XYZ file of C-alpha atoms in Angstrom:
213
model
C 0.000 0.000 0.000
C 1.404 3.498 -0.881
C 2.634 5.586 2.069
C -0.089 8.212 1.531
C -2.802 5.546 1.601
C -1.314 4.034 4.771
C -1.297 7.430 6.448
C -4.885 8.055 5.456
C -6.024 4.675 6.785
C -4.337 5.322 10.135
C -5.840 8.816 10.333
C -9.363 7.521 9.678
C -8.920 4.801 12.335
C -7.747 7.360 14.911
C -10.642 9.638 13.995
C -13.107 6.786 14.510
C -11.602 5.943 17.916
C -11.797 9.580 19.021
C -15.372 9.886 17.791
C -16.459 6.765 19.641
C -15.081 8.166 22.885
C -17.723 10.917 22.898
C -21.191 10.372 24.310
C -24.010 11.192 21.874
C -26.407 13.923 23.024
C -29.966 14.205 21.675
C -30.910 17.857 21.214
C -34.108 19.237 22.742
C -35.524 20.731 19.544
C -36.684 18.387 16.750
C -35.008 18.419 13.370
C -36.718 20.607 10.766
C -36.202 17.961 8.106
C -37.540 15.075 10.204
C -40.011 16.884 12.473
C -42.906 14.755 11.221
C -41.061 11.594 12.246
C -40.182 13.022 15.674
C -36.437 12.875 15.102
C -34.053 15.205 16.927
C -30.471 16.107 15.940
C -27.824 14.105 17.782
C -24.436 15.652 18.517
C -21.178 13.765 19.188
C -22.444 10.709 17.319
C -19.198 10.115 15.441
C -21.065 10.555 12.164
C -21.318 13.700 10.079
C -25.024 14.041 10.945
C -27.448 11.970 13.004
C -31.135 12.285 13.948
C -33.025 10.038 16.342
C -36.171 9.700 18.406
C -35.439 10.684 22.007
C -37.232 7.542 23.213
C -35.889 5.161 20.545
C -34.101 2.955 23.129
C -32.045 1.251 20.418
C -30.162 -0.836 22.982
C -33.351 -2.783 23.707
C -33.316 -4.340 20.207
C -31.530 -7.669 19.998
C -32.831 -8.910 16.636
C -31.591 -7.345 13.419
C -32.770 -7.189 9.809
C -29.952 -5.877 7.617
C -31.127 -4.747 4.181
C -28.636 -4.965 1.312
C -26.929 -1.663 0.565
C -28.764 0.412 -2.044
C -26.319 1.524 -4.749
C -28.908 2.239 -7.433
C -28.896 6.021 -7.231
C -25.380 7.196 -6.381
C -24.500 10.731 -7.444
C -21.098 10.351 -9.104
C -19.090 13.463 -9.873
C -18.305 14.050 -13.532
C -14.761 14.920 -12.475
C -12.519 11.868 -12.739
C -8.970 11.612 -11.477
C -5.989 11.357 -13.840
C -5.106 7.777 -14.681
C -8.685 6.502 -14.282
C -11.450 5.823 -16.764
C -15.147 6.523 -16.446
C -15.951 2.858 -15.807
C -13.639 2.947 -12.770
C -16.195 5.209 -11.078
C -19.505 3.760 -12.238
C -21.634 1.178 -10.421
C -21.304 -1.740 -12.799
C -22.847 -5.153 -11.912
C -19.578 -6.541 -10.528
C -19.030 -3.479 -8.356
C -22.618 -3.630 -7.089
C -22.150 -7.261 -6.058
C -18.836 -6.494 -4.348
C -20.206 -3.503 -2.444
C -23.335 -5.250 -1.232
C -21.403 -8.346 -0.241
C -18.824 -6.294 1.674
C -21.566 -4.387 3.515
C -23.453 -7.553 4.458
C -20.262 -9.124 5.825
C -19.317 -5.978 7.724
C -22.739 -5.802 9.398
C -22.794 -9.515 10.185
C -19.389 -9.160 11.817
C -20.245 -6.023 13.785
C -23.627 -7.357 14.972
C -22.528 -10.963 15.455
C -24.242 -11.150 18.853
C -27.666 -10.273 17.443
C -30.389 -12.678 16.365
C -31.355 -12.808 12.691
C -34.541 -11.285 11.299
C -37.696 -13.269 11.987
C -36.353 -14.969 15.116
C -37.167 -12.345 17.750
C -40.076 -10.239 18.965
C -38.413 -6.816 18.888
C -36.678 -6.342 15.576
C -34.564 -3.466 14.246
C -34.284 -2.964 10.492
C -31.239 -1.109 9.175
C -31.058 0.167 5.617
C -27.944 1.602 3.972
C -27.669 3.722 0.855
C -24.555 4.928 -0.919
C -25.482 8.474 -1.894
C -22.504 10.352 -3.332
C -19.029 9.807 -4.744
C -16.615 12.572 -5.725
C -12.903 13.435 -5.732
C -11.788 14.297 -2.202
C -12.583 17.813 -1.066
C -9.854 17.725 1.590
C -6.203 16.834 1.626
C -5.269 13.207 2.255
C -3.418 14.218 5.432
C -6.308 16.246 6.849
C -9.159 13.779 6.392
C -12.839 14.665 6.320
C -12.931 16.576 9.589
C -10.712 19.547 8.788
C -13.070 21.504 6.545
C -10.162 22.499 4.303
C -11.035 23.858 0.883
C -9.864 22.465 -2.451
C -9.694 18.991 -3.905
C -7.316 16.067 -3.746
C -7.122 13.865 -6.831
C -5.726 10.911 -4.899
C -8.664 10.694 -2.499
C -12.398 10.080 -2.822
C -15.235 11.347 -0.646
C -17.822 8.596 -0.126
C -21.196 9.547 1.365
C -23.859 7.234 2.734
C -27.154 7.322 4.618
C -28.358 4.768 7.145
C -31.926 4.477 8.425
C -33.111 2.511 11.441
C -36.710 1.302 11.731
C -38.816 -0.559 14.241
C -39.724 -3.563 12.100
C -43.059 -4.278 13.737
C -44.555 -0.802 13.546
C -42.497 0.556 10.672
C -41.564 3.640 12.696
C -38.437 5.506 11.652
C -36.161 5.619 14.707
C -33.010 7.243 13.348
C -31.355 8.666 10.244
C -27.567 8.793 10.015
C -25.506 10.473 7.297
C -21.778 10.333 6.914
C -18.949 11.220 4.530
C -15.528 9.586 4.645
C -12.399 10.396 2.711
C -10.566 7.334 1.420
C -7.641 6.667 -0.890
C -8.771 6.762 -4.519
C -7.439 3.260 -5.186
C -9.830 1.839 -2.594
C -12.688 2.730 -4.922
C -11.201 2.429 -8.415
C -9.153 -0.742 -8.024
C -10.653 -4.233 -8.451
C -14.257 -3.047 -8.824
C -14.575 -1.783 -5.277
C -13.305 -4.826 -3.389
C -11.052 -2.561 -1.281
C -14.039 -0.837 0.377
C -13.977 -3.388 3.198
C -12.189 -1.183 5.736
C -14.586 1.718 5.216
C -17.635 -0.512 5.538
C -16.208 -2.203 8.626
C -15.698 1.179 10.299
C -19.246 2.296 9.499
C -20.730 -0.994 10.718
C -18.656 -0.934 13.917
C -19.751 2.613 14.767
C -23.370 1.745 14.001
C -23.084 -1.159 16.425
C -21.625 1.130 19.074
C -24.487 3.617 18.724
C -27.214 0.954 18.565
C -25.939 -1.202 21.424
C -24.649 1.655 23.561
C -21.431 -0.309 24.139
């Protein structure tokens, strides 16, 4: 792995550890976007943005229904990095299979102690959607948290949205949005098979926030 990619991977890991050390706080005022669903903004979640019901009690769910990642409507920037072709960025059938398989494995690993869908009374359904892909807007050394301007052609910003539902009643319990900066090769090489580390980090943080552990 190139030195820059190694540095970036270490930075993201340290960022995730720091984020997990904070305790999420549900704000008193509901979110304007999700007021109808009764969701409130959550600070210190470790994600870029999070909204949840104050009384969601996610830790009480011990049965999980993981829906395959939706990659059908990803906004892909028209700007491609030097040395890559358009197909390196598009969601072709092989890439779709790789991404969904990697996400399923990451979630199964992170939530290994949970029962499978249909085997418990109180069931939590988690959906995941890849929403945006574009050349990195920050430097590789700074990561996604610095807010630095400009672009970096050797990194990619990957955005996703996760939604948590009470399976029985269909109630929306939480919406989580995040953007991570990764090395460009993690996306363009081998039809997306190198996305494992990113998906593992997302799944692990989801587990932390759902279980409270």
